[in-house]
Amino acid sequence: NAGVTQTPKFQVLKTGQSMTLQCAQDMNHEYMSWYRQDPGMGLRLIHYSVGAGITDQGEVPNGYNVSRSTTEDFPLRLLSAAPSQTSVYFCASTRGRRETQYFGPGTRLLVL
Amino acid sequence: EDKVVQSPLSLVVHEGDTVTLNCSYEVTNFRSLLWYKQEKKAPTFLFMLTSSGIEKKSGRLSSILDKKELFSILNITATQTGDSAVYLCAVPPDKLIFGTGTRLQVFP
């Protein structure tokens, strides 16, 4: 199993550009989540999904969209990038609510 | 509002010291508490605690949960430079809530 994979590893955007961060897992996990991590802020939940076709907002959803058309994939879309979205983004998946999350390696995003 | 608070925010010790990291929480529908270690990349799982008073142990690391007082501690004995990391505490209902972490630096 590859576990949780994320692409790209690093991306530089200009303000106003859009892009999609990819996340995939091959463990047949129901739950998938996107987090951003900023210095001194810990991990903050952006959006999450409890199964294919179901998504919900987390703590900091503004400026991001998600979809879950398959169990395996959970892409995160930045509609119009802003410098405040400069961060490290982690995708995670878990089999059930009480179980540990498996994290992807992260995507470092810089918005100029 | 659900919240998870970790202390201290930062800790600097010498090799061989013992450290205790704290995590307190206020969440509805508590099910479990998770500890993670984060070095340069994604957090890696350490422990999951669901029952009060039962210590989880892995080598020099151990953790215990107190559901009455709503906190957990992570102990690291005989610290090594490889223990230098940010240690995150998290409490999952549907939305996994993370503390801001404790940055541990171990110097030789």
GROMACS .gro file of C-alpha atoms in nm:
model
  220
    1ASN     CA    1   0.000   0.000   0.000
    2ALA     CA    2   0.118   0.351  -0.080
    3GLY     CA    3  -0.086   0.493   0.210
    4VAL     CA    4  -0.178   0.857   0.168
    5THR     CA    5  -0.014   1.038  -0.122
    6GLN     CA    6  -0.015   1.408  -0.199
    7THR     CA    7   0.092   1.605  -0.502
    8PRO     CA    8   0.260   1.837  -0.562
    9LYS     CA    9   0.520   1.851  -0.285
   10PHE     CA   10   0.585   2.217  -0.341
   11GLN     CA   11   0.405   2.488  -0.538
   12VAL     CA   12   0.447   2.859  -0.593
   13LEU     CA   13   0.143   3.058  -0.705
   14LYS     CA   14   0.070   3.418  -0.782
   15THR     CA   15  -0.217   3.593  -0.608
   16GLY     CA   16  -0.541   3.517  -0.789
   17GLN     CA   17  -0.430   3.192  -0.949
   18SER     CA   18  -0.622   2.874  -0.888
   19MET     CA   19  -0.491   2.527  -0.834
   20THR     CA   20  -0.583   2.183  -0.702
   21LEU     CA   21  -0.393   1.993  -0.439
   22GLN     CA   22  -0.430   1.622  -0.495
   23CYS     CA   23  -0.475   1.362  -0.224
   24ALA     CA   24  -0.526   0.991  -0.267
   25GLN     CA   25  -0.535   0.691  -0.035
   26ASP     CA   26  -0.541   0.322  -0.115
   27MET     CA   27  -0.653   0.191   0.223
   28ASN     CA   28  -1.027   0.210   0.153
   29HIS     CA   29  -1.069   0.462   0.433
   30GLU     CA   30  -1.403   0.635   0.467
   31TYR     CA   31  -1.284   0.949   0.639
   32MET     CA   32  -1.053   1.198   0.471
   33SER     CA   33  -0.949   1.544   0.584
   34TRP     CA   34  -0.747   1.844   0.476
   35TYR     CA   35  -0.543   2.047   0.725
   36ARG     CA   36  -0.322   2.346   0.700
   37GLN     CA   37  -0.033   2.402   0.930
   38ASP     CA   38   0.105   2.744   1.007
   39PRO     CA   39   0.377   2.837   1.257
   40GLY     CA   40   0.235   2.861   1.608
   41MET     CA   41  -0.112   2.757   1.494
   42GLY     CA   42  -0.093   2.381   1.504
   43LEU     CA   43  -0.299   2.188   1.254
   44ARG     CA   44  -0.629   2.344   1.150
   45LEU     CA   45  -0.901   2.153   0.971
   46ILE     CA   46  -1.011   2.297   0.637
   47HIS     CA   47  -1.262   2.043   0.505
   48TYR     CA   48  -1.338   1.683   0.570
   49SER     CA   49  -1.535   1.397   0.422
   50VAL     CA   50  -1.703   1.100   0.589
   51GLY     CA   51  -1.750   0.910   0.266
   52ALA     CA   52  -1.778   0.940  -0.109
   53GLY     CA   53  -2.017   1.217  -0.202
   54ILE     CA   54  -2.019   1.370   0.147
   55THR     CA   55  -1.811   1.669   0.251
   56ASP     CA   56  -1.831   1.923   0.528
   57GLN     CA   57  -1.652   2.235   0.642
   58GLY     CA   58  -1.389   2.242   0.908
   59GLU     CA   59  -1.242   2.527   1.107
   60VAL     CA   60  -1.099   2.736   0.820
   61PRO     CA   61  -1.291   2.654   0.500
   62ASN     CA   62  -1.299   2.995   0.332
   63GLY     CA   63  -1.117   3.010   0.001
   64TYR     CA   64  -1.113   2.631  -0.044
   65ASN     CA   65  -1.340   2.382  -0.213
   66VAL     CA   66  -1.340   2.004  -0.195
   67SER     CA   67  -1.520   1.715  -0.357
   68ARG     CA   68  -1.524   1.342  -0.293
   69SER     CA   69  -1.638   1.162  -0.604
   70THR     CA   70  -1.451   0.843  -0.512
   71THR     CA   71  -1.341   0.683  -0.186
   72GLU     CA   72  -0.978   0.713  -0.290
   73ASP     CA   73  -0.948   1.078  -0.390
   74PHE     CA   74  -1.008   1.401  -0.202
   75PRO     CA   75  -0.875   1.702  -0.395
   76LEU     CA   76  -0.853   2.048  -0.240
   77ARG     CA   77  -0.911   2.342  -0.470
   78LEU     CA   78  -0.792   2.695  -0.416
   79LEU     CA   79  -1.024   2.915  -0.618
   80SER     CA   80  -0.824   3.239  -0.610
   81ALA     CA   81  -0.501   3.207  -0.417
   82ALA     CA   82  -0.413   3.468  -0.157
   83PRO     CA   83  -0.088   3.521   0.036
   84SER     CA   84  -0.274   3.421   0.353
   85GLN     CA   85  -0.301   3.073   0.206
   86THR     CA   86   0.074   3.027   0.217
   87SER     CA   87   0.105   2.722   0.437
   88VAL     CA   88   0.183   2.353   0.452
   89TYR     CA   89  -0.118   2.141   0.363
   90PHE     CA   90  -0.169   1.791   0.494
   91CYS     CA   91  -0.422   1.538   0.380
   92ALA     CA   92  -0.520   1.256   0.615
   93SER     CA   93  -0.743   0.953   0.612
   94THR     CA   94  -0.887   0.720   0.871
   95ARG     CA   95  -1.098   0.408   0.864
   96GLY     CA   96  -1.339   0.514   1.134
   97ARG     CA   97  -1.411   0.793   1.377
   98ARG     CA   98  -1.224   0.639   1.667
   99GLU     CA   99  -0.918   0.537   1.475
  100THR     CA  100  -0.592   0.710   1.411
  101GLN     CA  101  -0.540   0.926   1.108
  102TYR     CA  102  -0.279   0.853   0.845
  103PHE     CA  103  -0.116   1.163   0.705
  104GLY     CA  104   0.022   1.235   0.363
  105PRO     CA  105   0.369   1.389   0.329
  106GLY     CA  106   0.232   1.741   0.287
  107THR     CA  107   0.229   2.009   0.018
  108ARG     CA  108   0.417   2.330   0.079
  109LEU     CA  109   0.238   2.620  -0.089
  110LEU     CA  110   0.376   2.968  -0.135
  111VAL     CA  111   0.147   3.240  -0.266
  112LEU     CA  112   0.319   3.556  -0.381
  113GLU     CA  113  -1.657   2.541   2.179
  114ASP     CA  114  -1.433   2.237   2.158
  115LYS     CA  115  -1.070   2.304   2.233
  116VAL     CA  116  -0.741   2.130   2.301
  117VAL     CA  117  -0.463   2.308   2.490
  118GLN     CA  118  -0.108   2.188   2.516
  119SER     CA  119   0.165   2.302   2.749
  120PRO     CA  120   0.438   2.401   2.754
  121LEU     CA  121   0.460   2.553   2.409
  122SER     CA  122   0.834   2.491   2.400
  123LEU     CA  123   1.082   2.291   2.602
  124VAL     CA  124   1.462   2.272   2.588
  125VAL     CA  125   1.639   1.991   2.772
  126HIS     CA  126   1.965   1.800   2.772
  127GLU     CA  127   2.003   1.441   2.671
  128GLY     CA  128   1.907   1.208   2.948
  129ASP     CA  129   1.646   1.436   3.101
  130THR     CA  130   1.287   1.325   3.151
  131VAL     CA  131   1.009   1.546   3.013
  132THR     CA  132   0.635   1.560   3.066
  133LEU     CA  133   0.410   1.715   2.805
  134ASN     CA  134   0.056   1.815   2.894
  135CYS     CA  135  -0.266   1.815   2.697
  136SER     CA  136  -0.600   1.933   2.832
  137TYR     CA  137  -0.923   1.922   2.639
  138GLU     CA  138  -1.281   2.033   2.641
  139VAL     CA  139  -1.485   1.852   2.379
  140THR     CA  140  -1.834   1.717   2.346
  141ASN     CA  141  -1.875   1.347   2.276
  142PHE     CA  142  -1.523   1.252   2.375
  143ARG     CA  143  -1.414   0.919   2.226
  144SER     CA  144  -1.036   0.914   2.227
  145LEU     CA  145  -0.722   1.123   2.252
  146LEU     CA  146  -0.431   1.084   2.014
  147TRP     CA  147  -0.064   1.180   2.045
  148TYR     CA  148   0.150   1.248   1.741
  149LYS     CA  149   0.516   1.328   1.686
  150GLN     CA  150   0.599   1.568   1.408
  151GLU     CA  151   0.951   1.617   1.284
  152LYS     CA  152   1.001   1.781   0.949
  153LYS     CA  153   0.709   1.630   0.765
  154ALA     CA  154   0.370   1.486   0.847
  155PRO     CA  155   0.275   1.387   1.201
  156THR     CA  156   0.338   1.024   1.293
  157PHE     CA  157   0.110   0.843   1.529
  158LEU     CA  158   0.229   0.760   1.882
  159PHE     CA  159  -0.064   0.662   2.103
  160MET     CA  160  -0.440   0.645   2.115
  161LEU     CA  161  -0.599   0.667   2.459
  162THR     CA  162  -0.959   0.583   2.525
  163SER     CA  163  -0.974   0.465   2.885
  164SER     CA  164  -0.886   0.658   3.194
  165GLY     CA  165  -0.592   0.547   3.405
  166ILE     CA  166  -0.447   0.293   3.161
  167GLU     CA  167  -0.091   0.375   3.061
  168LYS     CA  168   0.020   0.322   2.704
  169LYS     CA  169   0.391   0.259   2.668
  170SER     CA  170   0.632   0.240   2.377
  171GLY     CA  171   0.998   0.226   2.469
  172ARG     CA  172   1.089   0.545   2.649
  173LEU     CA  173   0.755   0.707   2.573
  174SER     CA  174   0.444   0.660   2.780
  175SER     CA  175   0.110   0.831   2.805
  176ILE     CA  176  -0.190   0.828   3.030
  177LEU     CA  177  -0.537   0.976   3.018
  178ASP     CA  178  -0.748   1.123   3.298
  179LYS     CA  179  -1.106   1.151   3.173
  180LYS     CA  180  -1.230   1.298   3.498
  181GLU     CA  181  -0.988   1.590   3.492
  182LEU     CA  182  -0.989   1.606   3.110
  183PHE     CA  183  -0.619   1.584   3.044
  184SER     CA  184  -0.344   1.359   2.921
  185ILE     CA  185   0.031   1.356   2.970
  186LEU     CA  186   0.308   1.226   2.749
  187ASN     CA  187   0.627   1.126   2.928
  188ILE     CA  188   0.962   1.080   2.762
  189THR     CA  189   1.239   0.936   2.978
  190ALA     CA  190   1.614   0.947   2.907
  191THR     CA  191   1.560   1.188   2.617
  192GLN     CA  192   1.776   1.166   2.308
  193THR     CA  193   1.845   1.419   2.033
  194GLY     CA  194   1.620   1.213   1.807
  195ASP     CA  195   1.328   1.301   2.032
  196SER     CA  196   1.350   1.663   1.916
  197ALA     CA  197   1.017   1.731   1.745
  198VAL     CA  198   0.679   1.893   1.787
  199TYR     CA  199   0.441   1.672   1.984
  200LEU     CA  200   0.077   1.714   1.898
  201CYS     CA  201  -0.225   1.611   2.096
  202ALA     CA  202  -0.553   1.561   1.912
  203VAL     CA  203  -0.909   1.477   2.005
  204PRO     CA  204  -1.137   1.335   1.738
  205PRO     CA  205  -1.503   1.358   1.712
  206ASP     CA  206  -1.578   1.392   1.340
  207LYS     CA  207  -1.348   1.690   1.322
  208LEU     CA  208  -1.006   1.610   1.458
  209ILE     CA  209  -0.908   1.895   1.688
  210PHE     CA  210  -0.537   1.948   1.736
  211GLY     CA  211  -0.354   2.137   2.004
  212THR     CA  212  -0.086   2.380   1.889
  213GLY     CA  213   0.182   2.136   1.993
  214THR     CA  214   0.483   2.136   2.222
  215ARG     CA  215   0.818   2.192   2.055
  216LEU     CA  216   1.080   1.978   2.227
  217GLN     CA  217   1.449   2.038   2.167
  218VAL     CA  218   1.700   1.796   2.313
  219PHE     CA  219   2.062   1.903   2.315
  220PRO     CA  220   2.354   1.665   2.364
   0.00000   0.00000   0.00000
